[in-house]
Coordinates of C-alpha atoms in Angstrom, one line a residue:
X30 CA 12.9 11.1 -58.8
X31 CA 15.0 13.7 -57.4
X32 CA 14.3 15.1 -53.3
X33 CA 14.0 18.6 -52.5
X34 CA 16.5 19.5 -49.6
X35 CA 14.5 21.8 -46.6
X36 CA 16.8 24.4 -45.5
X37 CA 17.0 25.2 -41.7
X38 CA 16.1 29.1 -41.3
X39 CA 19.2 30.8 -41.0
X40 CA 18.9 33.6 -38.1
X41 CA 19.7 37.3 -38.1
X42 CA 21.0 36.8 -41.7
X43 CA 21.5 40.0 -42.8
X44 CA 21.0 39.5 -47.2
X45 CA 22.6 42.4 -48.8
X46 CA 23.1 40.9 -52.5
X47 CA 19.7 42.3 -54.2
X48 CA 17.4 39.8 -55.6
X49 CA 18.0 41.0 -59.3
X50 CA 21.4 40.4 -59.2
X51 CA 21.2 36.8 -57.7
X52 CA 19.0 36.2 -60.5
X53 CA 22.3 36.5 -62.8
X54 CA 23.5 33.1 -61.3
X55 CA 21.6 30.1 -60.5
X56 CA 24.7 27.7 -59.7
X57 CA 26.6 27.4 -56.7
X58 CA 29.9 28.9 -56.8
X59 CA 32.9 27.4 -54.8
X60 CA 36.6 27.9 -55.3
X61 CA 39.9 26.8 -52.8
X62 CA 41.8 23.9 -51.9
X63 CA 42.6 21.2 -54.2
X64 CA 42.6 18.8 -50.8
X65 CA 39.5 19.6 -50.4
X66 CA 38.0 19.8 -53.7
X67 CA 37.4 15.9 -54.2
X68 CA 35.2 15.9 -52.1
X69 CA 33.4 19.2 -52.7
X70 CA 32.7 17.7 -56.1
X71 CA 31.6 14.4 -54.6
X72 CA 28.8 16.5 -52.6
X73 CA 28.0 18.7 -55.9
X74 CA 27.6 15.6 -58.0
X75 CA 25.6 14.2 -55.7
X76 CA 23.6 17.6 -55.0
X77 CA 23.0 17.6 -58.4
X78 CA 21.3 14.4 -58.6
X79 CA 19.0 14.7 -55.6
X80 CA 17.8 18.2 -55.8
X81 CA 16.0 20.5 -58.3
X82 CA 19.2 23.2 -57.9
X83 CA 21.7 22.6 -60.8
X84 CA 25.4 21.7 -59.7
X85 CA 27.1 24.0 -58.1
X86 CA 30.5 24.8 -60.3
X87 CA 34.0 23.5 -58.3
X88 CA 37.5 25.3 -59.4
X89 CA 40.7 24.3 -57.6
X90 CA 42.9 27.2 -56.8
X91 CA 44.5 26.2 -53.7
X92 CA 43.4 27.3 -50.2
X93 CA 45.9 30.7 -50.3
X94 CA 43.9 31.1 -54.2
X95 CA 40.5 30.4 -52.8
X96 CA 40.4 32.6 -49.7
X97 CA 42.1 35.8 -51.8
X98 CA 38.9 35.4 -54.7
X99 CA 36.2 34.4 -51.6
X100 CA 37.5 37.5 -49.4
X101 CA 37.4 40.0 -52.6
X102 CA 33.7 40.6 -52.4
X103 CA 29.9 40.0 -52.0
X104 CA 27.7 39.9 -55.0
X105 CA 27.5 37.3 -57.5
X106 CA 31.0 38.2 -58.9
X107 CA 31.9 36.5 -56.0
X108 CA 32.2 32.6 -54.7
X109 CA 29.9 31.7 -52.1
X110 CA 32.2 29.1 -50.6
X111 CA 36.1 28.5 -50.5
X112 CA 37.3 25.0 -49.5
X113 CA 40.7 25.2 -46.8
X114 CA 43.1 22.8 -46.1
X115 CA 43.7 24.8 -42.9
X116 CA 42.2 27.2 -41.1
X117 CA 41.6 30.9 -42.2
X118 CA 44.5 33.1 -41.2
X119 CA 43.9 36.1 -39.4
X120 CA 45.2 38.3 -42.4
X121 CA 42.7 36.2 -44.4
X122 CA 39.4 37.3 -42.5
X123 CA 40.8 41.2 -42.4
X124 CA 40.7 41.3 -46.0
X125 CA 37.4 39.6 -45.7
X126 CA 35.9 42.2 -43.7
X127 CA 37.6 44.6 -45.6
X128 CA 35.8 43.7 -48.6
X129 CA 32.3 43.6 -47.1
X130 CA 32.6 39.6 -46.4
X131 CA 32.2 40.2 -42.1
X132 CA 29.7 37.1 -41.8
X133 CA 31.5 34.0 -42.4
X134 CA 30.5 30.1 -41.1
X135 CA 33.9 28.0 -40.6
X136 CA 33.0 24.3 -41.5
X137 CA 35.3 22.0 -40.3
X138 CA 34.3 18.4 -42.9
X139 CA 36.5 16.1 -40.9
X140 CA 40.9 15.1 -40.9
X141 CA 43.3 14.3 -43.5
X142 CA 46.5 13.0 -43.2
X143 CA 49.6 14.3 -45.5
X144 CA 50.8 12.2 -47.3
X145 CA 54.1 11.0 -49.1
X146 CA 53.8 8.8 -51.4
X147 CA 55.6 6.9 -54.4
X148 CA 55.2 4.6 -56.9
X149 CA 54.2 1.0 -55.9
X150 CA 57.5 -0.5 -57.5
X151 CA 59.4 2.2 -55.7
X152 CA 61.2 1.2 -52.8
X153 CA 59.7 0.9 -49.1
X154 CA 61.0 4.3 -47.0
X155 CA 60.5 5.3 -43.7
X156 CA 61.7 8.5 -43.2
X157 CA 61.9 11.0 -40.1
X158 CA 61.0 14.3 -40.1
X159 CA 64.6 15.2 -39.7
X160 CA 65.3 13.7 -42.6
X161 CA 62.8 15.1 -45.0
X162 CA 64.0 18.9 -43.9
X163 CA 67.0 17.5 -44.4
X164 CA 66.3 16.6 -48.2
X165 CA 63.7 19.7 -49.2
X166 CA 64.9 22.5 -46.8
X167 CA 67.1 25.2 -48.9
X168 CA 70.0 25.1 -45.7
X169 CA 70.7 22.4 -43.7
X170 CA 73.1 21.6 -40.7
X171 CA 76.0 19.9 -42.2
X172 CA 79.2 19.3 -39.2
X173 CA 77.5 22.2 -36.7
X174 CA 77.4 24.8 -39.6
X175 CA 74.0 26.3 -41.6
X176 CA 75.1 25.6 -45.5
X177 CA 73.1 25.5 -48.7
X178 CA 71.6 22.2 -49.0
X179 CA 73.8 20.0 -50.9
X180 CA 72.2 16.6 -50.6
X181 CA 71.0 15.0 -53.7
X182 CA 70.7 11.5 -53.1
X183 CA 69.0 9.9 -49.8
X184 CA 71.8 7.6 -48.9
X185 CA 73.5 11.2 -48.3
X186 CA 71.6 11.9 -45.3
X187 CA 71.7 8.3 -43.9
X188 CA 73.3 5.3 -45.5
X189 CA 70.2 3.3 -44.8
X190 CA 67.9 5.0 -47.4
X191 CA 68.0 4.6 -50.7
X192 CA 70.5 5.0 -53.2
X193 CA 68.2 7.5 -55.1
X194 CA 67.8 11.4 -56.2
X195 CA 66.2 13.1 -54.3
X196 CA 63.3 14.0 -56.0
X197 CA 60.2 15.3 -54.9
X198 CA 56.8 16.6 -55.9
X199 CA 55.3 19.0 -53.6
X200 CA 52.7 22.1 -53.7
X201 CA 53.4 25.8 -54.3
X202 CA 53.3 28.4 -51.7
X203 CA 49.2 29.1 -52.2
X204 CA 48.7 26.1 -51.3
X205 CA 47.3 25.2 -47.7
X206 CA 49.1 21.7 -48.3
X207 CA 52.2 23.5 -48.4
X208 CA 51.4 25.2 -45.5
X209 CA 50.6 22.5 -43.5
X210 CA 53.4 20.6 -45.0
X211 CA 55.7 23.2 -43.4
X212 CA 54.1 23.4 -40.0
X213 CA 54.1 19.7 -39.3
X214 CA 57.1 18.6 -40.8
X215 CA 59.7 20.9 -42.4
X216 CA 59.4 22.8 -38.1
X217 CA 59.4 20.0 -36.4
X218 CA 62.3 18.6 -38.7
X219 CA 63.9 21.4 -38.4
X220 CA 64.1 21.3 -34.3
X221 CA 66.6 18.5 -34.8
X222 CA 69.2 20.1 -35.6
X223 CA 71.0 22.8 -32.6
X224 CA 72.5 24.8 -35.0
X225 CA 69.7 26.0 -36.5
X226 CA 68.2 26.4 -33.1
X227 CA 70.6 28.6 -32.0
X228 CA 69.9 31.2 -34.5
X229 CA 68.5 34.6 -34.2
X230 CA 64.8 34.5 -34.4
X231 CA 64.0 35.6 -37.6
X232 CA 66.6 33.5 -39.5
X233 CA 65.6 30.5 -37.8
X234 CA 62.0 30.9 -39.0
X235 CA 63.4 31.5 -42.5
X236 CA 65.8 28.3 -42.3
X237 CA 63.0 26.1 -41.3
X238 CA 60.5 27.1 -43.3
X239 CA 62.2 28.1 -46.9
X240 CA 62.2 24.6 -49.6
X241 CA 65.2 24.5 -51.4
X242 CA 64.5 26.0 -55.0
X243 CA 67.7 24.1 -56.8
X244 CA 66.0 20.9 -58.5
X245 CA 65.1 18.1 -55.6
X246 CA 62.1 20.0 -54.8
X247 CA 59.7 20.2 -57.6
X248 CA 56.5 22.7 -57.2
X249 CA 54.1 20.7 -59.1
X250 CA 51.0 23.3 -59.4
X251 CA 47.6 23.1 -57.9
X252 CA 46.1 20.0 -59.7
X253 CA 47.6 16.9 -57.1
X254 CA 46.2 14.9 -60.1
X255 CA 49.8 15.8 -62.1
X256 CA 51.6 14.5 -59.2
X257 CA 50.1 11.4 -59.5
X258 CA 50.5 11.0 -62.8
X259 CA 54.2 12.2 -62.4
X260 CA 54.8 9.5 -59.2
X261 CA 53.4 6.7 -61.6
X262 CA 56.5 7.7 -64.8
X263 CA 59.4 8.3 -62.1
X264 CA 59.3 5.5 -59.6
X265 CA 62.3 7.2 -57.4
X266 CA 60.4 10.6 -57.5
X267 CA 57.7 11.0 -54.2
X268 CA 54.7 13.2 -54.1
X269 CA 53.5 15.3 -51.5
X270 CA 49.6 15.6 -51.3
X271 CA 46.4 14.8 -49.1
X272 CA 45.4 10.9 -48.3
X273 CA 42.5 11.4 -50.9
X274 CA 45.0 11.0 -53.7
X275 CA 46.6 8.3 -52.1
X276 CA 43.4 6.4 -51.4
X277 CA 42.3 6.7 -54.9
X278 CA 45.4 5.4 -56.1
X279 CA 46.1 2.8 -54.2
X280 CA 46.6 0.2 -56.7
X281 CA 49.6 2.4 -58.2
X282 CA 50.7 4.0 -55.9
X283 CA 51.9 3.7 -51.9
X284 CA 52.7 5.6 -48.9
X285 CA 56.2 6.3 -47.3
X286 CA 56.0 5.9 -43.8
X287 CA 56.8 9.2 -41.4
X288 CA 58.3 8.3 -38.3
X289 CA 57.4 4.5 -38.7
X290 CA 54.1 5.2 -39.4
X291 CA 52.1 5.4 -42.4
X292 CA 48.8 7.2 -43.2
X293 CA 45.8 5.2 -43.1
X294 CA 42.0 5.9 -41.5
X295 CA 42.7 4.5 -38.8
X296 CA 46.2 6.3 -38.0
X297 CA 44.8 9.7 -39.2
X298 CA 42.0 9.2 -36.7
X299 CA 44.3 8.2 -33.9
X300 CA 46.8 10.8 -34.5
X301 CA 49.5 8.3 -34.5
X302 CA 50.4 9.7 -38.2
X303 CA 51.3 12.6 -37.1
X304 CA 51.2 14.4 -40.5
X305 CA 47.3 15.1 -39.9
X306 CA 45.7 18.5 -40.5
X307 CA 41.8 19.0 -40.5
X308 CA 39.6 20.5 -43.3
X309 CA 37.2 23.2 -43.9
X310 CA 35.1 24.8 -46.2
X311 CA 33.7 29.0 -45.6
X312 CA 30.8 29.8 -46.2
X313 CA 29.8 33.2 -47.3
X314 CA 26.5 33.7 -45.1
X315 CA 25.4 36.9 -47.1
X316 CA 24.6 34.9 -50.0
X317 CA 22.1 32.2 -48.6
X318 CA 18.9 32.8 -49.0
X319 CA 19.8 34.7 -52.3
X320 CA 22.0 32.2 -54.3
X321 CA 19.5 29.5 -55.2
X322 CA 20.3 25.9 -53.4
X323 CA 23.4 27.6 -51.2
X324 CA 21.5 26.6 -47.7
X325 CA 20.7 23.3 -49.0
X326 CA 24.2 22.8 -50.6
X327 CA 25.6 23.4 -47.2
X328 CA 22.8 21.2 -45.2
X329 CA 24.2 18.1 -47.9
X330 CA 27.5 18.9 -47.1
X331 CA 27.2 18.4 -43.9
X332 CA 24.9 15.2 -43.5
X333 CA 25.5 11.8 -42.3
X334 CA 25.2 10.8 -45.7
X335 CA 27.6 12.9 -46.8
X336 CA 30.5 13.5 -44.1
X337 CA 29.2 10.3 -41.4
X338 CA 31.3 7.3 -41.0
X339 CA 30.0 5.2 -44.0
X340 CA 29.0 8.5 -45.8
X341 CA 30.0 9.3 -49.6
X342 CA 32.9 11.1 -48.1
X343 CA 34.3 8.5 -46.2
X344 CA 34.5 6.4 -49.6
X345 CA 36.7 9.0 -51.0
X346 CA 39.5 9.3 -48.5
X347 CA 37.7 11.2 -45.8
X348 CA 38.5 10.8 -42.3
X349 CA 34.9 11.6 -40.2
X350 CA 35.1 14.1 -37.0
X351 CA 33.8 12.2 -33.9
X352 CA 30.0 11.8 -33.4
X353 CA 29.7 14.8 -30.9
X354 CA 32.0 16.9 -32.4
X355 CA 30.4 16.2 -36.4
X356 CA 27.1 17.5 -34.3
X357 CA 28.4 20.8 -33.3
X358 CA 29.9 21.3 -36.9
X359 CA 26.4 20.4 -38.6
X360 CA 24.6 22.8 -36.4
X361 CA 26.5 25.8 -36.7
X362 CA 27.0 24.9 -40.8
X363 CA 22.9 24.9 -40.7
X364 CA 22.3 27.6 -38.4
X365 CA 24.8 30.3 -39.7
X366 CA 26.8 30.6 -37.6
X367 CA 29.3 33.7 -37.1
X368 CA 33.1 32.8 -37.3
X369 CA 34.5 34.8 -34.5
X370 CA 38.1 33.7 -33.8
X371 CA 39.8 36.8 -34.8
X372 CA 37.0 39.0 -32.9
X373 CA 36.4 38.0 -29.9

């Protein structure tokens, strides 16, 4: 026997979507992140199952993807909610607002750590930061000179790794993984090396943060699932995605640790993996009230069941927020609440 959710009222919710033309969709529609998607689909599954409201429909597009087709409009053209994993960038929310979207609720589900990963017959690496910009930047610091990158094989960069091609698996530009891939690593790689340091500005931001684009770095797409599948048929290649793939994979594939540390729940919590990055959903506030199941949606979201230690979530890779701060998050996911970083 399936529950009906109760949705919280939602205050000073201004509903501009007419009534008739809700009535054109009765499914919850959410596009973004393919980090994040697992377990947006874990929480529409299970929505599904415990509600009266049919399944909401889940597309991964990436977090760039998602926030370009969530910002584009209100109505039921439009997605209700994008997934993110990272936050919404200023430029983001203008076209947002540009478009009519000016209420948004930022829900922040819990961590996740990036992972690198390889096939379990693969050999064990540790690896630096250093050394991965070393092995995926486009120019390096080779002898106190900036030069196209001409490493192909790790033992290139230090005799101690593995006599292997370089070759790795990574996401495309629209993806937030990528972003966060080049924040926490590629930069702080990058800081290693004085050369580079000394540059001007602007060329130093384009040295740290451009991937090579001759063969070692491989932009796999949007579906992490192909990595995967890819990591399991190359065992030198490694794959760049969030720890959800890797927990789900476990018996095929393992991590490589970054900086002598390796992703786990426990690490990721700690922020001893330092290659940690939290995750959101948007919520398109307009639309509740109007697109059946939306307020109840987000209420399941953001339950114990769901996104608490033990929850569904949890199961699937998640890393839980704290108690006090999961608190904060599930009452400003239930109440509405405005998104205000880029006004106030």
């Amino acid at each position: 026997m399936k529950r009906i959710v109760f949705a919280a009222s939602v205050s000073a919710m201004a509903v501009t979507v007419s009534v008739g033309a809700a009535e054109a969709r009765d499914q919850i529609r959410i596009v973004g992140s393919s980090t994040v998607f697992p377990y947006t689909q874990a929480v529409a599954e299970e929505f599904g199952n415990i509600t009266d409201f049919a399944a909401p429909v889940t597309e991964s597009t990436g977090t760039g993807g998602g926030m370009q087709i969530f910002c584009g409009g209100v109505g039921v053209d439009h997605p209700d909610i994008t997934g993110a994993s990272r936050a919404m960038k200023q430029s983001e929310y203008e076209l947002c607002v540009q478009n009519g979207v000016d209420s948004i609720t930022e829900v922040q589900i819990g961590s996740d750590g990036l992972s690198i990963a390889h096939s379990v017959d693969g050999p064990e690496m540790d690896l630096t930061k250093a050394q991965i910009f070393q092995a995926l930047a486009a120019e390096v610091e080779v002898d106190g000179k900036v030069v196209p990158n001409p490493y192909t094989r790790w033992n290139e960069i230090d005799p101690s790794l593995p006599d292997a091609e370089i070759t790795v698996f990574g996401p495309p530009p629209t993806s937030g993984t990528r972003d966060a891939f080049v924040e926490l690593v590629m930069i702080e790689g990058c800081a290693a090396f004085p050369a580079i340091q000394a540059l001007e500005a602007s060329r130093k931001e384009e040295v740290c943060q451009r991937m090579r684009t001759d063969g070692p770095f491989i932009e796999a797409g949007e579906n992490d699932n192909l990595i995967v599948q890819r990591l399991q048929a190359d065992h030198n290649a490694l794959g760049i995605f969030g720890y959800s793939f890797l927990y789900e994979n476990q018996d095929t594939l393992k991590a490589v640790a970054v900086e002598g540390v390796k992703p786990t729940p426990e690490t990721i919590a700690d922020e001893s993996y330092t290659v940690a990055r939290p995750l959101f959903f948007y919520v398109k506030n307009v639309h509740r009230g109007v697109i059946p199941g939306l307020q109840e949606f987000v209420e399941e979201y953001v339950s114990e069941e769901a996104m608490g230690p033990g929850g569904y979530l949890e199961e699937r890779g998640l890393i839980p927020l704290d108690d006090q701060r999961r608190e904060e998050v599930r009452k400003a996911a239930i109440e509405g609440k405005n998104f205000t970083r880029f006004t106030q």
